[in-house]
Every structure is written in structure tokens, then in C-alpha cells.
Short mmCIF file of C-alpha atoms in Angstrom, two decimals:
data_model
loop_
_atom_site.label_atom_id
_atom_site.label_comp_id
_atom_site.label_asym_id
_atom_site.label_seq_id
_atom_site.Cartn_x
_atom_site.Cartn_y
_atom_site.Cartn_z
CA MET V 1 9.79 -5.05 33.55
CA THR V 2 6.14 -3.81 32.16
CA GLN V 3 3.46 -2.55 34.25
CA HIS V 4 0.44 -3.45 32.40
CA ARG V 5 -2.85 -1.39 32.12
CA LYS V 6 -5.79 -3.53 33.79
CA GLY V 7 -8.17 -0.27 31.78
CA LEU V 8 -8.59 0.25 28.64
CA VAL V 9 -10.48 3.99 28.14
CA LEU V 10 -12.54 4.44 24.64
CA ASP V 11 -13.17 7.65 22.60
CA PHE V 12 -16.65 6.35 20.07
CA GLY V 13 -17.00 8.03 17.06
CA GLY V 14 -13.64 7.77 15.16
CA VAL V 15 -12.61 5.30 16.79
CA LEU V 16 -15.64 2.53 17.94
CA THR V 17 -17.15 3.99 14.10
CA THR V 18 -15.46 4.18 10.77
CA PRO V 19 -13.10 7.65 10.54
CA LEU V 20 -14.72 10.77 10.64
CA LEU V 21 -13.55 12.62 7.95
CA PRO V 22 -14.39 10.54 5.08
CA ALA V 23 -18.02 10.76 6.25
CA ALA V 24 -18.15 14.41 5.84
CA LEU V 25 -16.27 14.57 2.91
CA ALA V 26 -19.89 12.66 1.48
CA PHE V 27 -22.68 14.38 2.86
CA GLU V 28 -20.34 17.50 0.81
CA LYS V 29 -20.79 16.09 -2.41
CA ARG V 30 -24.13 14.74 -1.48
CA GLU V 31 -24.84 18.57 -0.34
CA GLY V 32 -23.68 20.53 -3.65
CA LEU V 33 -21.02 21.44 -1.16
CA ALA V 34 -17.19 22.88 -1.05
CA GLU V 35 -14.56 20.35 -0.01
CA GLY V 36 -13.41 21.91 2.81
CA THR V 37 -16.99 24.02 3.79
CA LEU V 38 -17.57 22.26 7.22
CA LEU V 39 -14.00 22.39 8.56
CA THR V 40 -14.17 25.18 7.85
CA LEU V 41 -17.82 25.84 10.03
CA TYR V 42 -16.40 23.54 12.77
CA LEU V 43 -12.79 25.98 12.92
CA ASP V 44 -15.10 28.80 13.11
CA PRO V 45 -15.78 30.68 15.83
CA GLU V 46 -19.46 31.05 15.97
CA GLY V 47 -18.59 27.35 15.04
CA ILE V 48 -16.87 25.68 17.76
CA ARG V 49 -19.48 28.00 19.87
CA LEU V 50 -21.98 26.29 19.39
CA THR V 51 -20.42 22.96 19.19
CA GLU V 52 -19.15 23.64 22.51
CA GLU V 53 -22.52 24.36 23.53
CA LEU V 54 -24.18 21.13 21.94
CA GLU V 55 -20.80 19.42 23.91
CA ARG V 56 -21.74 20.33 27.29
CA GLY V 57 -25.81 19.71 26.53
CA THR V 58 -26.80 23.58 26.88
CA LEU V 59 -27.27 24.19 23.11
CA THR V 60 -29.72 21.30 21.22
CA GLN V 61 -29.15 19.20 18.80
CA THR V 62 -31.73 20.73 16.75
CA GLN V 63 -31.27 23.96 17.74
CA TRP V 64 -27.22 23.30 16.63
CA ASN V 65 -28.59 22.00 13.09
CA GLU V 66 -30.80 24.54 13.05
CA ALA V 67 -27.35 27.31 13.60
CA ALA V 68 -25.11 25.95 11.60
CA ALA V 69 -28.00 25.04 9.21
CA ARG V 70 -27.55 28.80 8.31
CA LEU V 71 -23.93 28.91 8.50
CA LEU V 72 -23.54 26.17 5.97
CA GLY V 73 -26.34 27.63 3.66
CA VAL V 74 -27.90 23.95 3.99
CA PRO V 75 -31.78 23.05 5.07
CA PRO V 76 -31.85 22.67 9.01
CA GLY V 77 -34.08 18.98 9.52
CA ASN V 78 -31.62 15.67 11.15
CA LEU V 79 -29.32 18.22 10.00
CA MET V 80 -25.88 15.62 12.44
CA GLY V 81 -27.83 12.42 10.72
CA ARG V 82 -27.10 13.50 7.09
CA ILE V 83 -23.44 14.66 8.19
CA PHE V 84 -22.66 11.40 9.20
CA ALA V 85 -24.60 9.34 7.99
CA ASP V 86 -21.86 6.69 6.16
CA LEU V 87 -20.00 6.65 9.82
CA ARG V 88 -20.11 2.18 10.37
CA PRO V 89 -18.84 0.66 12.95
CA GLU V 90 -15.03 0.22 13.67
CA THR V 91 -15.78 -4.13 13.43
CA SER V 92 -12.13 -4.29 14.45
CA VAL V 93 -11.75 -2.13 17.03
CA ILE V 94 -15.51 -3.68 18.01
CA ALA V 95 -13.92 -6.32 18.75
CA ALA V 96 -10.84 -5.76 19.94
CA ALA V 97 -11.22 -3.26 23.33
CA ALA V 98 -14.69 -7.21 23.36
CA ALA V 99 -11.48 -9.58 23.69
CA ALA V 100 -10.20 -6.82 26.29
CA ARG V 101 -13.12 -7.24 28.38
CA ARG V 102 -13.18 -11.16 28.40
CA ALA V 103 -9.91 -11.28 29.44
CA GLY V 104 -11.00 -8.55 32.71
CA VAL V 105 -10.12 -5.51 30.80
CA GLU V 106 -12.07 -3.09 32.34
CA VAL V 107 -14.17 -1.27 29.00
CA GLY V 108 -15.44 2.74 29.37
CA ILE V 109 -16.35 5.13 26.54
CA LEU V 110 -15.38 8.47 26.74
CA SER V 111 -17.58 10.20 24.38
CA ASN V 112 -18.04 14.51 23.36
CA SER V 113 -21.97 13.77 22.96
CA VAL V 114 -23.69 15.50 20.14
CA GLY V 115 -27.12 15.49 20.93
CA LEU V 116 -29.23 11.87 21.62
CA THR V 117 -32.13 13.06 18.98
CA PRO V 118 -33.12 13.17 16.34
CA TRP V 119 -30.56 11.18 15.82
CA ASN V 120 -28.25 8.60 18.19
CA LEU V 121 -25.24 8.20 16.75
CA TYR V 122 -24.84 5.36 19.47
CA ASP V 123 -27.82 3.38 18.48
CA GLY V 124 -27.14 -0.19 16.78
CA TYR V 125 -23.88 -0.21 19.12
CA GLU V 126 -25.75 -1.66 22.84
CA VAL V 127 -23.49 0.74 24.54
CA GLU V 128 -24.73 0.34 27.75
CA GLU V 129 -24.23 -3.48 27.36
CA ARG V 130 -21.14 -3.71 25.71
CA TYR V 131 -19.01 -1.41 28.10
CA ASP V 132 -18.23 -1.34 31.71
CA ALA V 133 -18.42 2.76 31.20
CA LEU V 134 -20.17 5.76 29.50
CA VAL V 135 -19.32 9.12 29.56
CA LEU V 136 -21.00 11.22 27.54
CA SER V 137 -19.76 15.27 28.32
CA GLU V 138 -23.50 16.11 27.56
CA VAL V 139 -24.82 14.18 30.72
CA HIS V 140 -21.65 16.46 32.71
CA GLY V 141 -21.44 19.34 31.23
CA THR V 142 -18.44 18.54 31.24
CA ARG V 143 -16.33 17.75 27.79
CA LYS V 144 -13.13 16.45 26.99
CA PRO V 145 -10.08 18.19 26.62
CA GLU V 146 -11.09 19.60 30.30
CA PRO V 147 -9.46 16.55 32.95
CA GLU V 148 -12.76 16.49 35.53
CA ILE V 149 -14.39 14.46 32.43
CA PHE V 150 -11.62 11.40 32.45
CA ARG V 151 -11.52 11.86 36.73
CA LEU V 152 -15.39 11.14 35.47
CA VAL V 153 -14.75 8.31 33.17
CA LEU V 154 -12.32 6.11 35.99
CA GLY V 155 -14.78 6.95 38.78
CA GLU V 156 -16.90 5.02 37.22
CA LEU V 157 -14.80 2.65 36.11
CA GLY V 158 -13.37 3.02 39.96
CA LEU V 159 -9.56 2.14 38.61
CA THR V 160 -6.67 5.18 38.89
CA ALA V 161 -5.71 7.41 35.37
CA GLU V 162 -2.30 4.78 36.37
CA ASP V 163 -4.78 1.83 34.96
CA CYS V 164 -6.05 2.66 32.06
CA VAL V 165 -4.96 3.32 28.59
CA PHE V 166 -6.95 5.95 26.50
CA VAL V 167 -7.82 5.76 23.02
CA ASP V 168 -8.17 8.57 20.50
CA ASP V 169 -8.74 9.93 17.18
CA THR V 170 -9.03 14.34 17.62
CA GLU V 171 -4.62 13.97 18.72
CA GLN V 172 -4.81 16.83 21.01
CA HIS V 173 -7.51 15.00 23.87
CA LEU V 174 -4.70 13.55 24.44
CA LEU V 175 -2.35 14.84 26.70
CA PRO V 176 -4.58 16.20 29.05
CA ALA V 177 -5.14 12.42 29.77
CA ALA V 178 -1.79 12.00 29.85
CA GLU V 179 -0.28 14.42 32.39
CA LEU V 180 -2.98 12.54 34.08
CA GLY V 181 -0.81 9.13 34.16
CA PHE V 182 -3.31 7.53 31.22
CA ALA V 183 -0.85 5.44 28.78
CA THR V 184 -2.61 6.76 25.00
CA VAL V 185 -3.30 5.44 21.25
CA HIS V 186 -3.73 7.64 18.95
CA ALA V 187 -6.73 6.03 16.90
CA VAL V 188 -5.20 6.58 13.22
CA GLU V 189 -6.13 3.19 11.60
CA PRO V 190 -7.50 0.30 13.24
CA ALA V 191 -5.38 -2.65 13.28
CA ARG V 192 -1.89 -0.51 14.34
CA THR V 193 -4.71 0.27 17.41
CA VAL V 194 -5.41 -3.40 18.39
CA ALA V 195 -1.65 -3.43 18.36
CA ALA V 196 -1.45 -0.87 20.09
CA LEU V 197 -4.17 -1.89 22.86
CA GLU V 198 -2.34 -5.53 22.63
CA THR V 199 1.26 -3.75 24.08
CA LEU V 200 -0.46 -1.65 26.22
CA LEU V 201 -3.04 -4.38 27.68
CA GLY V 202 -0.34 -7.36 27.49
CA ILE V 203 -2.61 -9.76 25.97
CA PRO V 204 -3.73 -11.07 22.20
CA LEU V 205 -7.14 -8.57 21.16
CA THR V 206 -7.96 -10.49 17.73
CA ASP V 207 -7.59 -14.08 17.07
CA ASP V 208 -4.01 -15.44 15.67
CA LYS V 209 -5.68 -17.35 12.88
CA ASP V 210 -6.90 -14.17 11.10
CA PRO V 211 -4.20 -13.11 8.46
CA ASP V 212 -4.75 -9.68 8.65
CA ARG V 213 -3.66 -9.28 12.66
CA VAL V 214 -0.87 -7.51 13.62
CA THR V 215 1.33 -7.89 15.96
CA THR V 216 4.76 -5.99 17.98
#
């Protein structure tokens, strides 16, 4: 008999928002940069260092903006906000998370954060009201894929990893979660993500009358 999970942990950017890559490509086009410039930044050793420090909270978003702008050759003002200006809520996954909470599932957010000022990724999503736990990497000084941050969100939810499903659009974050005991879902396409969650949680998460509903 399948043991359904009773907790749900969601990454934020790229799971509860639209995908990050199209937003990044749109930024490059607006700024007159060659396609792939941002990816090169994030894969560059200096870019990796800057982003990890930002996620740990040892570098402010403004400091990251200034350093990354020098590497990209663009103005620094609100750079993070400009990069992700095209992100929008991923409404089907947000609705599924709300349906899971109504059904009694504990739902938390686990996010490698990017600073909260001058641009706040979480503005407008009511993350403190709509979810049972909110763990942001910069607050705790640890980041995915480090196991400690997964333990932190489990502590906030009062659950074990074996109780929970973890969803992330970054595949390398899934392995450490699975090693701790989470069931994992790689968020690639929202309908598939929701369908996988319905199976793992054992509850419907979409309206039966919805013609776009995906089932497994």
C-alpha cells in the first residue's frame, strides 16, 4: 500500500514563479547582451562566489548588483530586479499548494534567497500568510544543496523527511533531499508537477471540472 506524504516543501523561483530562463533571456535582449551572457556569469568562478555569498546573506543584493554589473558590463541599479522583471506567479502550482493546505498538508517554502532589497523576489506572493513555513537561505546562513537547510524547514514544519515531498526546478538540489528521505519532484512543467504531487500526497489538487487537469 502506498504511503502518502503529509508535508510539501516547495522551492520558490521557478516553481511558484514562471521559469527563470525565459526571464533571463528577456533581460539579455533588453540590455543588448549576447544570449547566454548571464549563464556565463553564473558559471564563472567569481560569479559563483558572489551568488553563494548573496544566498548565505554575507553579501547584500546591492553589493551583488554592483559586482555582477561590472562583470556583465551593465549599469548596477536594481540589477537583480531587472534580471527577473519578467517573472510571474505560476498560478497552477500556487493553487495546488493552497489545495494541499486545505486538505491538511503542511506546506513550506525553502528558497535560496537573493536579498530582499532593493528588489524583493517574494513581494506580492503573501508567503508568510499562505504557507506554514518559510526558510530563506540568507536568514540562516546556509543554502541548498546543504543538508542543514533541509533540516531547518523540517523543524519549522514539525515533520520528518520521510513525511514530505520536495519540489525544485534545480535538479542538483533534489539528491541531498532524497538522501535525507524526501520524495522529490523535478519541476519542469507545471501540469506534470501538480500531477506528481497528487500521486505522492494522495489527494486531488485541481478542480475536476478543469479541462486542462492532468492525472496519473
